[in-house]
Tab-separated table of C-alpha atoms and ligand atoms in Angstrom:
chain	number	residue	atom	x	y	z
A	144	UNK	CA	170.760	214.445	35.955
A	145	UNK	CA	168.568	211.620	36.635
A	146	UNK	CA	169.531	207.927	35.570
A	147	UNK	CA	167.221	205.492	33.564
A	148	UNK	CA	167.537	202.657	31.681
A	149	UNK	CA	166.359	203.306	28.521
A	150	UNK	CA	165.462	207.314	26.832
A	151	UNK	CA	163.195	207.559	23.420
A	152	UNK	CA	164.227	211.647	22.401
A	153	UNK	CA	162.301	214.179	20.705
A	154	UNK	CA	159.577	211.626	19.517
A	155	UNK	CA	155.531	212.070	18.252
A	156	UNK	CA	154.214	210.139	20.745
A	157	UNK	CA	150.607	208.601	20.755
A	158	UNK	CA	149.867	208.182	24.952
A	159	UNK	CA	146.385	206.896	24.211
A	160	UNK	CA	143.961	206.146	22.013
A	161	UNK	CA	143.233	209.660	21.007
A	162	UNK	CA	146.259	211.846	21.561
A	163	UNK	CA	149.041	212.470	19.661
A	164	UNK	CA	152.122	214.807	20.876
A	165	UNK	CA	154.899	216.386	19.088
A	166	UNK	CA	158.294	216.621	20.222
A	167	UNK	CA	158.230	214.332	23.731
A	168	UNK	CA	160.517	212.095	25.606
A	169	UNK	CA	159.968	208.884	27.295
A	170	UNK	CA	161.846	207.491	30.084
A	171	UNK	CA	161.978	204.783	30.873
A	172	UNK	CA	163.640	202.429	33.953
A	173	UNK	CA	163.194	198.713	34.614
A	174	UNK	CA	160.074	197.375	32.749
A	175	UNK	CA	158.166	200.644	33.621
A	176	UNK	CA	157.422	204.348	32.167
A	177	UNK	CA	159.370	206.723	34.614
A	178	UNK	CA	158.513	209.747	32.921
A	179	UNK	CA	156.741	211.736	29.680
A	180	UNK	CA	157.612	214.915	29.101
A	181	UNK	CA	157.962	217.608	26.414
A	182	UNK	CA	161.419	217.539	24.839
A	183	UNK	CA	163.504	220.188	26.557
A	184	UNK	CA	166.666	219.944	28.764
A	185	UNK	CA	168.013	217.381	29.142
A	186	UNK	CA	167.136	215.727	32.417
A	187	UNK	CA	168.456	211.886	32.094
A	188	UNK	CA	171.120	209.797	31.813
A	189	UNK	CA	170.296	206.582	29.990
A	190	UNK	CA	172.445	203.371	29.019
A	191	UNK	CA	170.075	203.491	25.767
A	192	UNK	CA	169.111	206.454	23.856
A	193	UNK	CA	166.405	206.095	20.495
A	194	UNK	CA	166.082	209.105	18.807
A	195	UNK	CA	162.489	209.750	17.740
A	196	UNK	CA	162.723	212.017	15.050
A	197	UNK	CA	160.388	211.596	12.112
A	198	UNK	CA	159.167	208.371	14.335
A	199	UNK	CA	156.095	208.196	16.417
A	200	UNK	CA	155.888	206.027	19.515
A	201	UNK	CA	152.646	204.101	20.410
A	202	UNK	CA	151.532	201.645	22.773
A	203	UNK	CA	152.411	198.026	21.487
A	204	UNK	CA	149.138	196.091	19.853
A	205	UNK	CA	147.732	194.002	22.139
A	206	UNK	CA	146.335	190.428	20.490
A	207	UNK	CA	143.374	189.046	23.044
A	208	UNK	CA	143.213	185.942	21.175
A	209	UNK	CA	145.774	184.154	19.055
A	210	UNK	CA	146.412	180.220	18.865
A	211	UNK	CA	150.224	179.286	18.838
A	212	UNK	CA	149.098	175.609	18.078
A	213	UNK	CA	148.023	176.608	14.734
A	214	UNK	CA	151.039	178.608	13.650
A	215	UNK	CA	151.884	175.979	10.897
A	216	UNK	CA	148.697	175.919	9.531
A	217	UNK	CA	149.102	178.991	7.336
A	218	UNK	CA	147.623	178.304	3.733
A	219	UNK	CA	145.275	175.691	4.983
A	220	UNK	CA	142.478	177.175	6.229
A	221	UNK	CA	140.939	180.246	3.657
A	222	UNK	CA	138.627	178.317	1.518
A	223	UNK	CA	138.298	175.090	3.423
A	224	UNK	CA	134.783	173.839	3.805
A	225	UNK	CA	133.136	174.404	7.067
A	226	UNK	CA	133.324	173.493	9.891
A	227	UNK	CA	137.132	174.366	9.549
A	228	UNK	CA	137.571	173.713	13.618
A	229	UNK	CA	136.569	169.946	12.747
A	230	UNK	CA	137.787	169.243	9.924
A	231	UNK	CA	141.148	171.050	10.037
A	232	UNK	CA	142.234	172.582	13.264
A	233	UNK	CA	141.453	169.316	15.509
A	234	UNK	CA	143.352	166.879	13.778
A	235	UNK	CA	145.875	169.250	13.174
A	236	UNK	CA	146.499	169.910	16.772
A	237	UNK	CA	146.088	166.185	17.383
A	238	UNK	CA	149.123	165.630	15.705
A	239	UNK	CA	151.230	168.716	17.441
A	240	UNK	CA	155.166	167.542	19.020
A	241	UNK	CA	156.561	169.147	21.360
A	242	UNK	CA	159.290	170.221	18.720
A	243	UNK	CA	156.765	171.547	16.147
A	244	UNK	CA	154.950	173.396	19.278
A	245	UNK	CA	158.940	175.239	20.060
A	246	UNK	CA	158.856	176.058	16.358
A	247	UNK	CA	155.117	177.501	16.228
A	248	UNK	CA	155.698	179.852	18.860
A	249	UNK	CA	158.890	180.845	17.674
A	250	UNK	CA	157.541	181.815	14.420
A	251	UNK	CA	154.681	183.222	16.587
A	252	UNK	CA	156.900	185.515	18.280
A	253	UNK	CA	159.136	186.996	15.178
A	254	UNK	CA	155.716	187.575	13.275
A	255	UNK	CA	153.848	189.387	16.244
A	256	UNK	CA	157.500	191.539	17.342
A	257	UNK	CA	157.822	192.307	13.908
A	258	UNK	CA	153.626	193.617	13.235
A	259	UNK	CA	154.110	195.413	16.820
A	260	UNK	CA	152.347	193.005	19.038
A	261	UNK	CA	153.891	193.732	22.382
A	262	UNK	CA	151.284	191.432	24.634
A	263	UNK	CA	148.671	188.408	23.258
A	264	UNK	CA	146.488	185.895	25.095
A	265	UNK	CA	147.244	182.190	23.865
A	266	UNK	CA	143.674	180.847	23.975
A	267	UNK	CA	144.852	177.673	24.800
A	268	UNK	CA	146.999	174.690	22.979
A	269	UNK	CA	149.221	171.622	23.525
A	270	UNK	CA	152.826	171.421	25.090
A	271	UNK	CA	152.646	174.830	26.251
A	272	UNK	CA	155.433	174.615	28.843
A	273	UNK	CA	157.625	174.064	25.515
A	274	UNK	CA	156.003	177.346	24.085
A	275	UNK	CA	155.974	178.849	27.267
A	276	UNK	CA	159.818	178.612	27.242
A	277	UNK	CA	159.845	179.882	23.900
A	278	UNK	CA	158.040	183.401	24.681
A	279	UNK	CA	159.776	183.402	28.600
A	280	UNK	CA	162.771	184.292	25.657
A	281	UNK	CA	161.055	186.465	23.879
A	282	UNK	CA	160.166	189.142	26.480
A	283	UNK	CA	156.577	189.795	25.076
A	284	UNK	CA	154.021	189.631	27.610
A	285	UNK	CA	151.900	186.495	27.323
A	286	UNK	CA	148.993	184.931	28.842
A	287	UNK	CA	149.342	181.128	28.165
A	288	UNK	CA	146.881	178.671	28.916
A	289	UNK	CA	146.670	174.664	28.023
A	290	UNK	CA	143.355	173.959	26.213
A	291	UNK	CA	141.057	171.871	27.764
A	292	UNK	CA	138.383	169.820	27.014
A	293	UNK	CA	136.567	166.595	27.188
A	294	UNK	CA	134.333	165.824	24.771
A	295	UNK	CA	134.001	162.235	23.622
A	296	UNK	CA	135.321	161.034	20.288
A	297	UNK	CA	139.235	163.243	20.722
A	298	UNK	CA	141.665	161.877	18.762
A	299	UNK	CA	143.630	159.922	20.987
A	300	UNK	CA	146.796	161.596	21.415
A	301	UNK	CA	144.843	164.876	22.894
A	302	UNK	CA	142.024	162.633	24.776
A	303	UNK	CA	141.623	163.205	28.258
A	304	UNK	CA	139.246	163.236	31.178
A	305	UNK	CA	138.286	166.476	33.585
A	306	UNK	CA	140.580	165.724	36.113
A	307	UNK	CA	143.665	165.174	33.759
A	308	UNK	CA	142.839	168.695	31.903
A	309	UNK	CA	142.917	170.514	34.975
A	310	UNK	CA	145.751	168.794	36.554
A	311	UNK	CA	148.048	170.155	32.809
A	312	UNK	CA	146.047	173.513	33.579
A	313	UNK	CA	147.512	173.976	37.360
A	314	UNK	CA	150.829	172.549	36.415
A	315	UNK	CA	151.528	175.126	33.385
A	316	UNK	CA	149.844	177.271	36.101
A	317	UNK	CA	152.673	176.702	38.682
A	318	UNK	CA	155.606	176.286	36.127
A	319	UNK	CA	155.069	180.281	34.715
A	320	UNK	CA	152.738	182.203	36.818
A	321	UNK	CA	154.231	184.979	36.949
A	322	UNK	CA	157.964	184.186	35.755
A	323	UNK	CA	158.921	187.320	33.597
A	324	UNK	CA	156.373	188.376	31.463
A	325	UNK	CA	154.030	185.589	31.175
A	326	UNK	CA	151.038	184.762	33.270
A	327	UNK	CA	149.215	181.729	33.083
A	328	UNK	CA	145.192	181.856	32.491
A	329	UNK	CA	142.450	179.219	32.622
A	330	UNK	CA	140.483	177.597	29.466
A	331	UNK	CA	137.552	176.223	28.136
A	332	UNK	CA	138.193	175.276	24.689
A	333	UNK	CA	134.269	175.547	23.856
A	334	UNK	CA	131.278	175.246	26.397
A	335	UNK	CA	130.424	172.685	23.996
A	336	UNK	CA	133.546	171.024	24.056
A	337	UNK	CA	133.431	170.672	27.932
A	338	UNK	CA	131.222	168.630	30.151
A	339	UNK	CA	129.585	170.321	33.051
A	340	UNK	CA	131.806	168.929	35.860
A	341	UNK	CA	135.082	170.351	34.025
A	342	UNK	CA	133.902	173.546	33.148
A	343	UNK	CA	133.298	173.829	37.486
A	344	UNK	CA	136.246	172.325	38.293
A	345	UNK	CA	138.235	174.717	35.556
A	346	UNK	CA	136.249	178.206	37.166
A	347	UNK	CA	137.068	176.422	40.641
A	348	UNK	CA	140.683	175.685	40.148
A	349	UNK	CA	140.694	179.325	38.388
A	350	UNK	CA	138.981	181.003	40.742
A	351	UNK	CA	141.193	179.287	43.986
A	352	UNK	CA	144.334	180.959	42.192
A	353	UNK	CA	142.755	184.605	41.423
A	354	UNK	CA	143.414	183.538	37.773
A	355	UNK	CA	141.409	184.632	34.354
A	356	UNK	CA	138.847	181.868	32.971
A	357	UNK	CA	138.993	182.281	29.436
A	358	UNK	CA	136.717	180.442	26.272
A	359	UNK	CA	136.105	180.792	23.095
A	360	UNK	CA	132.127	181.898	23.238
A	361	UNK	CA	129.105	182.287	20.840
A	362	UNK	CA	131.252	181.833	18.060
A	363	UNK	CA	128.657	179.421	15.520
A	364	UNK	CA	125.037	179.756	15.447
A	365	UNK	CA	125.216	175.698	15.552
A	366	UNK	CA	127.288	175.977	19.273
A	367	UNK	CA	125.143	178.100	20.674
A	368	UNK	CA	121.894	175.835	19.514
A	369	UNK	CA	123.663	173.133	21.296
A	370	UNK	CA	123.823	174.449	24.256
A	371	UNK	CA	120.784	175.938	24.279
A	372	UNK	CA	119.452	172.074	23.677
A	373	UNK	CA	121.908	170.946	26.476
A	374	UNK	CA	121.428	173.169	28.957
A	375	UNK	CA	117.701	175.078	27.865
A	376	UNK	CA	119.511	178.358	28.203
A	377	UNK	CA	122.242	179.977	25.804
A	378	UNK	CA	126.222	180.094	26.702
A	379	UNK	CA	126.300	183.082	28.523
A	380	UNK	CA	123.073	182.406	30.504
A	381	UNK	CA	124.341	179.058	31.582
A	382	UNK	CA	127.835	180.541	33.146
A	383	UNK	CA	126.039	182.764	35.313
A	384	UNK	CA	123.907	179.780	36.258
A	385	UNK	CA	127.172	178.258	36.940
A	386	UNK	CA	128.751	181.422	39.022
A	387	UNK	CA	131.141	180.912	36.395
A	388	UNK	CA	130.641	185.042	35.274
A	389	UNK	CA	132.713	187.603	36.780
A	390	UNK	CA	135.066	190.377	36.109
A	391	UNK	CA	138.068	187.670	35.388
A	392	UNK	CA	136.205	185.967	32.522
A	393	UNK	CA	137.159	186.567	28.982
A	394	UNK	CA	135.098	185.104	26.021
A	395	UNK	CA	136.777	185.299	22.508
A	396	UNK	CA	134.548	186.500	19.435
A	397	UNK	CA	131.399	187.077	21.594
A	398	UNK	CA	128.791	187.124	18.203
A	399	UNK	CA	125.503	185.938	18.387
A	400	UNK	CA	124.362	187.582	21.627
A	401	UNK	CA	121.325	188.269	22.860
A	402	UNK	CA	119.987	190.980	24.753
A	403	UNK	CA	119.904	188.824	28.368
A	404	UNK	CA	123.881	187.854	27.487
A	405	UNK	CA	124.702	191.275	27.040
A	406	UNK	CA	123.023	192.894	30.258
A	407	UNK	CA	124.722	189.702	32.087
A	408	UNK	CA	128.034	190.649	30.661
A	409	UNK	CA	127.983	194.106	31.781
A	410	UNK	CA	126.562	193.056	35.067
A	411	UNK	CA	129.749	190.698	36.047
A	412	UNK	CA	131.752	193.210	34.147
A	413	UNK	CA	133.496	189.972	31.968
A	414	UNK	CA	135.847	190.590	29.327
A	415	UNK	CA	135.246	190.196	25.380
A	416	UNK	CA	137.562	189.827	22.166
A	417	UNK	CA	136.523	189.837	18.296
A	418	UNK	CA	138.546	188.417	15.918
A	419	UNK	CA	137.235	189.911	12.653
A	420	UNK	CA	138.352	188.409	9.650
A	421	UNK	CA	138.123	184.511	11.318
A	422	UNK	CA	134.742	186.030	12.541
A	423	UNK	CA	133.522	187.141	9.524
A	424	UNK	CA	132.333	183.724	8.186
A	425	UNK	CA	130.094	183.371	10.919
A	426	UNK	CA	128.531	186.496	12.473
A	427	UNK	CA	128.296	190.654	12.837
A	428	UNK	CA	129.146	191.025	16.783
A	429	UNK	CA	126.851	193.427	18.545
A	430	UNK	CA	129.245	196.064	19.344
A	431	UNK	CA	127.764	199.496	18.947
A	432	UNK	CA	125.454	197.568	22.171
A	433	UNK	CA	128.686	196.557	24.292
A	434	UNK	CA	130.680	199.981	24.056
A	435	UNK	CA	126.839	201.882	24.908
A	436	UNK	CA	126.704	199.602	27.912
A	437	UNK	CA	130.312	200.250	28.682
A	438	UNK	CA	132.027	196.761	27.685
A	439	UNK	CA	135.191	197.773	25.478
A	440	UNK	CA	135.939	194.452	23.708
A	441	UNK	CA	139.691	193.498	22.223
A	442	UNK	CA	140.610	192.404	19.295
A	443	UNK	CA	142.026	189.189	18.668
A	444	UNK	CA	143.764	187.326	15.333
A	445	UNK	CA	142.501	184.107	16.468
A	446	UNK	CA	146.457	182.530	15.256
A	447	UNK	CA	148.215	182.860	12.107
A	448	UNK	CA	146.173	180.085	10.287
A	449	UNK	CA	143.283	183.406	9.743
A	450	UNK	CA	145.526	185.652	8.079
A	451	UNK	CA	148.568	185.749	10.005
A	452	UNK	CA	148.660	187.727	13.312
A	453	UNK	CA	148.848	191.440	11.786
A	454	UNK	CA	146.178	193.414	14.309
A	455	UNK	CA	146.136	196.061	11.936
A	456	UNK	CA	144.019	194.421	9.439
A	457	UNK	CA	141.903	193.145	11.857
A	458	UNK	CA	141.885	196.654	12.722
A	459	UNK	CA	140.728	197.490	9.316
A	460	UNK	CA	138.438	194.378	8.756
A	461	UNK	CA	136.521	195.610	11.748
A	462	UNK	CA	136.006	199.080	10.818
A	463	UNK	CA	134.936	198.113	7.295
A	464	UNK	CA	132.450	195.536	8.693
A	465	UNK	CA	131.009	197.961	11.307
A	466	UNK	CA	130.598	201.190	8.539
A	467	UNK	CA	129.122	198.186	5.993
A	468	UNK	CA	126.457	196.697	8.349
A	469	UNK	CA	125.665	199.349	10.576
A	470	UNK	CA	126.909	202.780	9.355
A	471	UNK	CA	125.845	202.651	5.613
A	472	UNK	CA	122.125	202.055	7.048
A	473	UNK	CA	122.282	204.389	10.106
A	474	UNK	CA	123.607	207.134	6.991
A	475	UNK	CA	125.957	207.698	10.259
A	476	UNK	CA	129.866	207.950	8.852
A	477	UNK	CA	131.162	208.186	12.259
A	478	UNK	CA	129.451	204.725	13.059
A	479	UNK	CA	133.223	203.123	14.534
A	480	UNK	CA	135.647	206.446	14.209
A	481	UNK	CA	139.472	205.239	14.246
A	482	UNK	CA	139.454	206.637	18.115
A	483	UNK	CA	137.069	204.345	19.266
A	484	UNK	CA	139.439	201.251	16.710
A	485	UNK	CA	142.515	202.166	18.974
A	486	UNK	CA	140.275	202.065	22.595
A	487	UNK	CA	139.237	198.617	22.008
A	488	UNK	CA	142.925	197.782	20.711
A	489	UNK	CA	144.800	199.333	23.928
A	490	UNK	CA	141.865	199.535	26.445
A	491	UNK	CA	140.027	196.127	25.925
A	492	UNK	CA	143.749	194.627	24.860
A	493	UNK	CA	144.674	195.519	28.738
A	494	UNK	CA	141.628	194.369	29.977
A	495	UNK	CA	142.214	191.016	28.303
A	496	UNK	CA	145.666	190.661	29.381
A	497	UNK	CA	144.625	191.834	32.721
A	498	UNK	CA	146.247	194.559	33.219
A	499	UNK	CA	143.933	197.428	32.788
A	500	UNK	CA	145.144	200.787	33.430
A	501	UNK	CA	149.061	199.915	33.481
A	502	UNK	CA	149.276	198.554	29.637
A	503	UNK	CA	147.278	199.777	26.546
A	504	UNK	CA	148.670	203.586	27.114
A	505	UNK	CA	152.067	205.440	27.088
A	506	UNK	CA	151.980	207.341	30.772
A	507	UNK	CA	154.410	207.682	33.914
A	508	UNK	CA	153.683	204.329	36.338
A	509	UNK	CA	152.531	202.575	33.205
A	510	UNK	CA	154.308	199.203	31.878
A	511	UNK	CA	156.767	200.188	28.892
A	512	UNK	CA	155.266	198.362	25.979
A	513	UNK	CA	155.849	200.413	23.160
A	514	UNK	CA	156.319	200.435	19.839
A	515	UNK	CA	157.658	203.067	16.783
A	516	UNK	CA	156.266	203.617	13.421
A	517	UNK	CA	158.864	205.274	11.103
A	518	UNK	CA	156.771	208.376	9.225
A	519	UNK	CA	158.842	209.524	6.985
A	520	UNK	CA	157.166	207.007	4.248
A	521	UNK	CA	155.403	207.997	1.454
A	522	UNK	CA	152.524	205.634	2.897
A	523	UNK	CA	152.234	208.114	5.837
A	524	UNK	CA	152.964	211.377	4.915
A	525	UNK	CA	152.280	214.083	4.623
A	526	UNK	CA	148.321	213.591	6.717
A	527	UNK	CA	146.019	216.036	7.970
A	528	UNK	CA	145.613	213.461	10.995
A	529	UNK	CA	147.882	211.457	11.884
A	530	UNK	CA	145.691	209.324	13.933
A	531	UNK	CA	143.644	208.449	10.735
A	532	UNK	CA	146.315	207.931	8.161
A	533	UNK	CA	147.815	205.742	11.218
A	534	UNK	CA	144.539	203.240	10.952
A	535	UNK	CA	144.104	203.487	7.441
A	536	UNK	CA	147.681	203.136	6.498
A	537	UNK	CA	149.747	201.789	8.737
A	538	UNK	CA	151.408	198.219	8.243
A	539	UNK	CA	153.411	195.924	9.915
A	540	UNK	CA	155.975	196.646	7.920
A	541	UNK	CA	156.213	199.996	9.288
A	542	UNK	CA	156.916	198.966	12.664
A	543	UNK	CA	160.851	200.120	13.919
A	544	UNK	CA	160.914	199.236	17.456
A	545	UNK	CA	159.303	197.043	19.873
A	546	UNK	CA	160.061	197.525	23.947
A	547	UNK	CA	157.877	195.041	26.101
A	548	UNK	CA	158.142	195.547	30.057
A	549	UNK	CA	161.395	197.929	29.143
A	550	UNK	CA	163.648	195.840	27.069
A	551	UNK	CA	164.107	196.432	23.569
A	552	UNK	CA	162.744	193.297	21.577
A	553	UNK	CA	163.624	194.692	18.217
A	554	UNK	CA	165.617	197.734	16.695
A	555	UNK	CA	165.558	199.430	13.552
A	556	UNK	CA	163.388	196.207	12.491
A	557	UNK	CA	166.195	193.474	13.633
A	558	UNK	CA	164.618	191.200	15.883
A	559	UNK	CA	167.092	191.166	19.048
A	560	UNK	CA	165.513	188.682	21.109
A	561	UNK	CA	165.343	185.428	19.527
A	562	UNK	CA	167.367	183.951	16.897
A	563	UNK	CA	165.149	184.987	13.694
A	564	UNK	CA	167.892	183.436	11.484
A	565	UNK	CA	167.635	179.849	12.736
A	566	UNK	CA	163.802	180.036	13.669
A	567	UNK	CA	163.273	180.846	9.692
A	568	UNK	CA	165.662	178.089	8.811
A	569	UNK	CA	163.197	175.878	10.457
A	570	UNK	CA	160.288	176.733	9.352
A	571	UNK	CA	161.827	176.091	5.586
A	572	UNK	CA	162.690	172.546	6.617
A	573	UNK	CA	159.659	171.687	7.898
A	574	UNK	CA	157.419	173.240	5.393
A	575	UNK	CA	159.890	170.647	2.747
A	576	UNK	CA	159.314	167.966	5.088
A	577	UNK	CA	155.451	168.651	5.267
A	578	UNK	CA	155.376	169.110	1.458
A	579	UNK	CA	157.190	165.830	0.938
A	580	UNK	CA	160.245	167.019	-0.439
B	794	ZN	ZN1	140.181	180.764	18.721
């Protein structure tokens, strides 16, 4: 008998994006997958044993661009004139506390453990070493960064010049690089947010530390005019300029490109994210293009404030969006086939959280993220392919277990890492407080 830490028996298990096998078990031992293997004799000796019948196990969604800073703005956003970023989301994270950031990423962490979000990029907010603690707790795997900028005209309280931005940047950098699950990435809030001198000094102090540069890119026709007028080229034209471009860059959303910023993409091999339903009030991304040329984007919920942080309607939004503008015309119903939906989910998901190759798929050496659907549910079964009724079907709510880096987040849908009871009891106090009651 072999030892390991943690056995899932007799499961479906999905190891990729495409396969699906009866009747396996997984074991696993310290934050890794030891073995997969057809259910048989038994060959371990765990502390923990799950039994997987009528479950199937699948890597754990992956979130390449969420904002924890905007957590409380749920029901404030869908239907708000444009441009929502200045008119809502600035002032809102001007006014952030360090106690209302704790909160955010609290409720953060409950809603993506319980929609099966095992890893997520923060794209970059305010007292982040108080979220950062928050998540350290959690056990999912994050990628935090502080968001920086330096435009004129900031509300006061977020205000700050190049040098200050990067200094928060290399201290959140030093505080939880690398402490449990977390890793701590570079930002640019917007290219257009972001004077010339800090977006070098930002891809320097990156760079220096082997980190990821991330920003939010090509995102409004108006941004990408204004850098065009700034800098007589467009976004991604002027980071190559820069030397900014390589394999450790990761631009969120990614619309609006042309054909120069997608050959320059696959050239430095960067990274990409859509978020579709915060994208879908400004542009179609290209991405029958970036999978031909090889780029796999992610896909991202862009925070809780665009329809919570489910990935599997994003999932959903994406697919409809794709068949709508490009099948329907094309007469071509396999335009974005739900096997190609989970690739860009696990593959460009692991890619974003830069781990590519060890997270995104359920296989000996790889990181245990994982997560369980429960199948026996009307919702589900019975399915001439599983993989299908899985996209088209599956909900958050179907979601038993969540295991990030080998430790078992939540069971049988109780959340076991963080105190969901008191974490909810906040968030009803200050949504009284914010309502004036
Ligand atoms: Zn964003």
């Amino acid at each position: 008998m072999t030892q390991c830490d943690l056995l899932i028996r007799g499961s479906a298990v999905m190891t990729d994006f495409q396969t699906i096998r009866e009747g396996t078990d997984i074991a696993i031992e310290g934050d890794r997958i030891l073995e997969v293997r057809p259910h048989g004799e038994e060959t371990y000796q765990a502390g923990t044993v799950i039994e997987g019948k009528d479950r199937l196990f699948l890597p754990g969604f992956i979130d390449s661009h969420m904002h924890t800073g905007q957590q409380l703005l749920k029901g404030l956003v869908l239907d708000a004139k444009p441009v929502i970023w200045t008119r809502v989301m600035l002032p809102f994270e001007s006014s952030l506390t360090p106690e209302k950031m704790r909160l955010s990423a609290g409720l953060a962490a409950l809603e993506m453990i319980k929609c099966g979000t095992t890893g997520f990029v923060e794209s970059g907010g305010y007292f982040m070493d108080e979220a950062a603690a928050v998540y350290g707790e959690s056990g999912l795997r994050g990628r935090l960064s502080c968001s920086t900028m330096d435009e004129p005209g900031l509300p006061a309280s977020i205000a700050m010049d190049g040098a200050e931005a990067v200094a928060r940047a290399d201290e959140l950098y030093r505080n939880w690089h690398g402490k449990g699950n977390l890793k701590v990435y570079y930002s640019l809030r917007a290219l257009n947010s972001c004077s010339d001198e800090l977006i070098a000094m930002t891809a320097e102090h990156a760079a220096q530390r082997g980190a990821v540069l991330q920003a939010h890119m090509n995102e409004y026709q108006g941004e990408v005019d204004g850098m065009v007028a700034r800098t007589g080229v467009r976004p991604y034209v002027y980071l190559e300029r820069m030397g900014v471009l390589s394999e450790r860059f990761l631009g969120a959303h990614s619309l609006l490109l042309s054909e120069e910023e997608r050959e320059l993409i696959k050239l430095r091999d960067s990274r990409l994210c859509h978020c579709p339903f915060s994208n879908c009030g400004k542009a179609v991304p290209e991405t029958l293009e970036l999978l031909e040329q090889g780029t796999v984007p992610g896909f991202g919920s862009d925070g809780a404030a665009h329809g919570g942080l489910s990935l599997w309607g994003e999932m959903r939004i994406f697919r409809s969006l794709m068949n709508a503008v490009y099948g329907v015309p094309r007469r071509n119903s396999r335009i974005m086939p739900a096997e190609t939906l989970f690739r860009m989910m696990f593959e460009g998901g692991a890619l974003a959280l830069d781990e590519a190759g060890t997270c995104g798929r359920i296989k000996a050496g790889c990181l245990a993220d994982l997560i369980s659907i429960r199948l026996d549910e009307p919702r589900l079964m019975p399915t001439g392919n599983l993989l299908h009724t899985l996209f088209e079907c599956g909900e958050p709510g179907d979601v038993q277990d969540v295991i990030a880096g080998g430790r078992v987040l939540m069971r049988n849908r109780e959340v076991l890492c963080l105190d969901e009871e008191r974490i909810l009891a906040e968030a009803r106090a200050y949504q009284k407080r914010a309502a004036g009651q």
